[in-house]
Each structure stands twice: as structure tokens, then as C-alpha cells.
CSV table of C-alpha atoms in Angstrom, one decimal:
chain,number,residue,atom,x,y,z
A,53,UNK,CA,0.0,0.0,0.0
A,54,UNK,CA,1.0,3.5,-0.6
A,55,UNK,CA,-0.1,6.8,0.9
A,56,UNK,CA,0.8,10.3,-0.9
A,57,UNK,CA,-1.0,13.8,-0.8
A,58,UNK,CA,-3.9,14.1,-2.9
A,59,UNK,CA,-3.5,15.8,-6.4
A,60,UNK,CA,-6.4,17.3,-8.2
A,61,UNK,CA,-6.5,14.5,-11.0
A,62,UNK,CA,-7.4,12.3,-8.2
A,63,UNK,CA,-10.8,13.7,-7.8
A,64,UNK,CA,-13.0,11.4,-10.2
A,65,UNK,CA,-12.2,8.4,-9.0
A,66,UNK,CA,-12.3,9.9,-5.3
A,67,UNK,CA,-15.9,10.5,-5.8
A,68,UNK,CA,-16.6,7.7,-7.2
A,69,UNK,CA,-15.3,5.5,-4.7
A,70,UNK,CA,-17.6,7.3,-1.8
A,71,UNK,CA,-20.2,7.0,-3.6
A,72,UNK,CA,-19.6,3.0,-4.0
A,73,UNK,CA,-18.7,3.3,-0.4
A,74,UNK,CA,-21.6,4.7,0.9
A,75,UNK,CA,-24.1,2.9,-1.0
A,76,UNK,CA,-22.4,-0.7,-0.2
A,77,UNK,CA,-20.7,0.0,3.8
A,78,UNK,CA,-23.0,2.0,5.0
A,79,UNK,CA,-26.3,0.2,4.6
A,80,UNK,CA,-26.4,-2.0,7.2
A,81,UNK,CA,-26.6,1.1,9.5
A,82,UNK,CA,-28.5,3.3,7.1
A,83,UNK,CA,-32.0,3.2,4.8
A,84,UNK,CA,-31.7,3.4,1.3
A,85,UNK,CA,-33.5,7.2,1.3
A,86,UNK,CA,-31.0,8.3,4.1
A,87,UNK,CA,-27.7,6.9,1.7
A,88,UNK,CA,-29.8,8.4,-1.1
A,89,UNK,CA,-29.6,11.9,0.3
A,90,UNK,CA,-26.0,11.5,1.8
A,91,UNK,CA,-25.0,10.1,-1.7
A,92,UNK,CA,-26.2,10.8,-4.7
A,93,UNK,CA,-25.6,10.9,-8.0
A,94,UNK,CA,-27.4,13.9,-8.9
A,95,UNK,CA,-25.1,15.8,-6.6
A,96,UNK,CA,-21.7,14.3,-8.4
A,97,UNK,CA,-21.2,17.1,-10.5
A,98,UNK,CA,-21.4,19.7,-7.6
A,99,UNK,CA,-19.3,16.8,-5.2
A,100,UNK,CA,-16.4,16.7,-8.1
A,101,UNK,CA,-15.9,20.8,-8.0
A,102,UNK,CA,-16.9,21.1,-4.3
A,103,UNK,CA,-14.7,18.7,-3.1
A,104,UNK,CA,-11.4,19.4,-5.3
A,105,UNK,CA,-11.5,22.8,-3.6
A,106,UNK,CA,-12.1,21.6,-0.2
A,107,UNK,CA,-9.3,19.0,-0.3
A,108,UNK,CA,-7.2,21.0,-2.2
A,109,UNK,CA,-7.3,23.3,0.8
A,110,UNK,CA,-7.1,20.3,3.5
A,111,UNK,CA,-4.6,18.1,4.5
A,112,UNK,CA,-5.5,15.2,2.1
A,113,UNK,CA,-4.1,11.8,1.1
A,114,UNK,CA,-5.1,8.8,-0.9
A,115,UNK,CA,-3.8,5.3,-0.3
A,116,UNK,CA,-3.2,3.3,-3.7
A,117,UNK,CA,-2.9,-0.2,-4.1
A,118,UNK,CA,-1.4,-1.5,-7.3
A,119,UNK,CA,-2.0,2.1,-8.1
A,120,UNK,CA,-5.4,1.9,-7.5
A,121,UNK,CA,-7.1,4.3,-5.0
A,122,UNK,CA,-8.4,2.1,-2.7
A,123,UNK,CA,-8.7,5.3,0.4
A,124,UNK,CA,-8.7,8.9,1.2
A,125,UNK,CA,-8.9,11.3,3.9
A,126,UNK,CA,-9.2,15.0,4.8
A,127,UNK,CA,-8.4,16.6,7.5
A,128,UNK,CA,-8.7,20.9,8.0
A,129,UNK,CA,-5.5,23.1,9.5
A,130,UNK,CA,-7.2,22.9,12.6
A,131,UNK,CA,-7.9,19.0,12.9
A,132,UNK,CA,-11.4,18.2,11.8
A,133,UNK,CA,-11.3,15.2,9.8
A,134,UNK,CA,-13.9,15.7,7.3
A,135,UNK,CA,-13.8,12.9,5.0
A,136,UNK,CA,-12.3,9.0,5.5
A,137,UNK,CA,-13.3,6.6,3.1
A,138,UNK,CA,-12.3,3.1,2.0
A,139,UNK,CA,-13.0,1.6,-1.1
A,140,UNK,CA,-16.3,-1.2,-0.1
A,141,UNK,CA,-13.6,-4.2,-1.6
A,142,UNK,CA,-10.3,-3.1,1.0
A,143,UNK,CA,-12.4,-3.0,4.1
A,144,UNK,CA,-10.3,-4.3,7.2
A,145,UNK,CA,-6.7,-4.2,5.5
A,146,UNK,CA,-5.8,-1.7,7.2
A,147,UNK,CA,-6.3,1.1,4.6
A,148,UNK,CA,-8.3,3.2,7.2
A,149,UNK,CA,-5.9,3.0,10.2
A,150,UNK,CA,-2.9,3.7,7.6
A,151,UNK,CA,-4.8,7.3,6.9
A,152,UNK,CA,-5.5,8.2,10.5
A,153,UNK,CA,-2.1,7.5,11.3
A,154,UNK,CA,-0.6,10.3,8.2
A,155,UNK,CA,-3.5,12.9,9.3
A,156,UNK,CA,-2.3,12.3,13.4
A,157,UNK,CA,1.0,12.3,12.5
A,158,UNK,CA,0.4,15.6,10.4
A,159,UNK,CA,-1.7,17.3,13.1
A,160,UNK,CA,0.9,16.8,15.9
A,161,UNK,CA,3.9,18.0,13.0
A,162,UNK,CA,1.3,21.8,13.0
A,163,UNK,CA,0.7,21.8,16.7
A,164,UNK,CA,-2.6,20.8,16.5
A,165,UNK,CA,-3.7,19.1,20.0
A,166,UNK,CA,-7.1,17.3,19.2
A,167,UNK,CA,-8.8,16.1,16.2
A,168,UNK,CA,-12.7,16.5,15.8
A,169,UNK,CA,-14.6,13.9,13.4
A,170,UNK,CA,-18.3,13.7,12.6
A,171,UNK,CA,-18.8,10.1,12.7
A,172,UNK,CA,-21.3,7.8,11.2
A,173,UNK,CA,-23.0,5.0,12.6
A,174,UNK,CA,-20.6,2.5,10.6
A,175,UNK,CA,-17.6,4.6,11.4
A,176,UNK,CA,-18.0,5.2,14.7
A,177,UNK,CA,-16.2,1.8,16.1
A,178,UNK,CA,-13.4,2.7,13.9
A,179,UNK,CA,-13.3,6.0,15.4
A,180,UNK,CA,-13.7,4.9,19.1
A,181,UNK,CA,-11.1,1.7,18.5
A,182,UNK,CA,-8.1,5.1,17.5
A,183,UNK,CA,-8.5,6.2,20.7
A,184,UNK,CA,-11.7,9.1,19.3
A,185,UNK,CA,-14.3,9.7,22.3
A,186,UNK,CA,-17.8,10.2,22.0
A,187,UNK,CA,-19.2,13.7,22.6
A,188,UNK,CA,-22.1,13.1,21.4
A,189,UNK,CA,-24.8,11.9,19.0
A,190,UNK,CA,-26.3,14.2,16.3
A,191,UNK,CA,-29.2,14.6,13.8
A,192,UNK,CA,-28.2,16.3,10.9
A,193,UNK,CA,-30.4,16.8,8.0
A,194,UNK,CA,-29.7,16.3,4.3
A,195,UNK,CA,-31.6,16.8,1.3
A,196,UNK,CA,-34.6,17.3,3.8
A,197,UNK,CA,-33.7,13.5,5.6
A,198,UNK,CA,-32.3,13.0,9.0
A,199,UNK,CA,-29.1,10.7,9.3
A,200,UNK,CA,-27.7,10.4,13.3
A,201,UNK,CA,-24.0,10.7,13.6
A,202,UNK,CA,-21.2,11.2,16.3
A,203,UNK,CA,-19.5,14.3,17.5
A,204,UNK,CA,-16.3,12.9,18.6
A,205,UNK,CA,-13.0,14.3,19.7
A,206,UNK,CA,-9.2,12.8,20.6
A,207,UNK,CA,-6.5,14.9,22.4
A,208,UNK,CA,-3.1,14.3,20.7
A,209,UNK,CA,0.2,14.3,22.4
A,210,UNK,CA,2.5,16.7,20.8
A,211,UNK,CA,5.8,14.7,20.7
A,212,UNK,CA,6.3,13.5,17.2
């Protein structure tokens, strides 16, 4: 597996593979309208402009395997990670752990002392299992549909 910073060409098959993700992961914890309005396709477009700006701006990498993008994650300067997705075919190979480990490793190289994720239902044992704790649970709507996730939080250690 490799991990490298995002590049802008990377952004197609980036969306792509959350949408996959979503639509395949997350339904054991989800209904189809609430994966509907988290991900859909009518909102690709908007995702594929939206997001190359965002992640431009973030701290973003992608994992590869056999050049393949098989993971990404996001994180802001000030350690909210926004976005940590695994392709539905590498789940529990460590993709996701390998990710979390560049983005801590990144926060504590800025001085950032805790990282702040909004965690879905799926993700939240993955979350909680990197040392994340639960703040608390959320409603948030989208597209007009309620979804629950987790506020959570970890406080880093600054030694690098």
C-alpha cells in the first residue's frame, strides 16, 4: 500500500469510490433514502468541484494499491477530519488505520492538539477503536432527511 498527498487529478475516481462506499458500507446502519440523500448521483457534479477545492485546501491523502485508490482522507488546518473513506472491496486491510495514522501524524507536525470527526453510525467503532471519544450523538439533515451521527473528539500528544 502506498499513501501520498492528494493531487487534483485524483478527484474522479475519489468520488466515485464514496459513492460505491456509501451505498455498499454504509447500509447495514442506514436506509436506502438516508444513503440516497447523503449520496447521490445527482449531486456528483457539484461533489467533483466542491470537493477538489475543499481538499485542495485540507490536508488530504489517498492510499493506492497497485495504483489503485483504494482510500482517502481530509483533514482541516485545525484537525477536523472531514472525510475517511475506503473503497467497499479493502475493508479491514488496514487502509483506514494507515490514513488516521498520516492525518495524526500531520496534526501533531502543526501543533494541532485534538482532532474533531463527525462520525457515522458505521464509522464510529473505527473512530472509538483510534483512541476518538464520544461527545455526542447528532441529527443532521440532508436533502430534507435525518441521518444520526457522532461528534467525537481525541487529544493528541505533541511529541512527534
Amino acid at each position: 500500500m502506498e499513501i501520498r498527498k492528494f493531487q487534483v487529478s485524483d478527484i474522479r475516481p475519489i468520488v466515485s469510490l464514496f459513492y460505491e462506499t456509501v451505498h455498499s458500507v454504509n447500509k447495514k446502519d442506514y436506509t436506502q433514502e438516508q444513503l440516497h440523500a447523503w449520496a447521490s448521483k445527482e449531486e456528483e457534479e457539484y461533489r467533483l468541484e466542491s470537493w477538489k477545492d475543499s481538499m485542495s485546501r485540507n490536508i488530504t491523502y489517498v492510499a493506492l494499491i497497485d495504483g489503485k485508490i483504494v482510500g482517502f482522507s481530509d483533514m482541516t488546518v485545525n484537525g477536523y477530519v472531514d472525510r475517511l473513506y475506503v473503497d467497499k472491496d479493502f475493508q479491514g486491510q488496514g487502509v483506514a488505520s494507515a490514513l488516521m495514522n498520516v492525518l495524526e501524524y500531520e496534526a501533531k507536525k502543526r501543533g494541532v492538539a485534538e482532532l474533531e470527526t463527525d462520525a457515522s453510525i458505521t464509522a464510529k467503532p473505527f473512530f472509538s477503536h483510534h483512541g476518538f471519544r464520544l461527545v455526542r450523538e447528532q441529527s443532521v439533515e440532508r436533502r430534507g432527511i435525518k441521518l444520526v451521527n457522532f461528534k467525537m473528539k481525541k487529544e493528541l500528544s505533541l511529541d512527534v
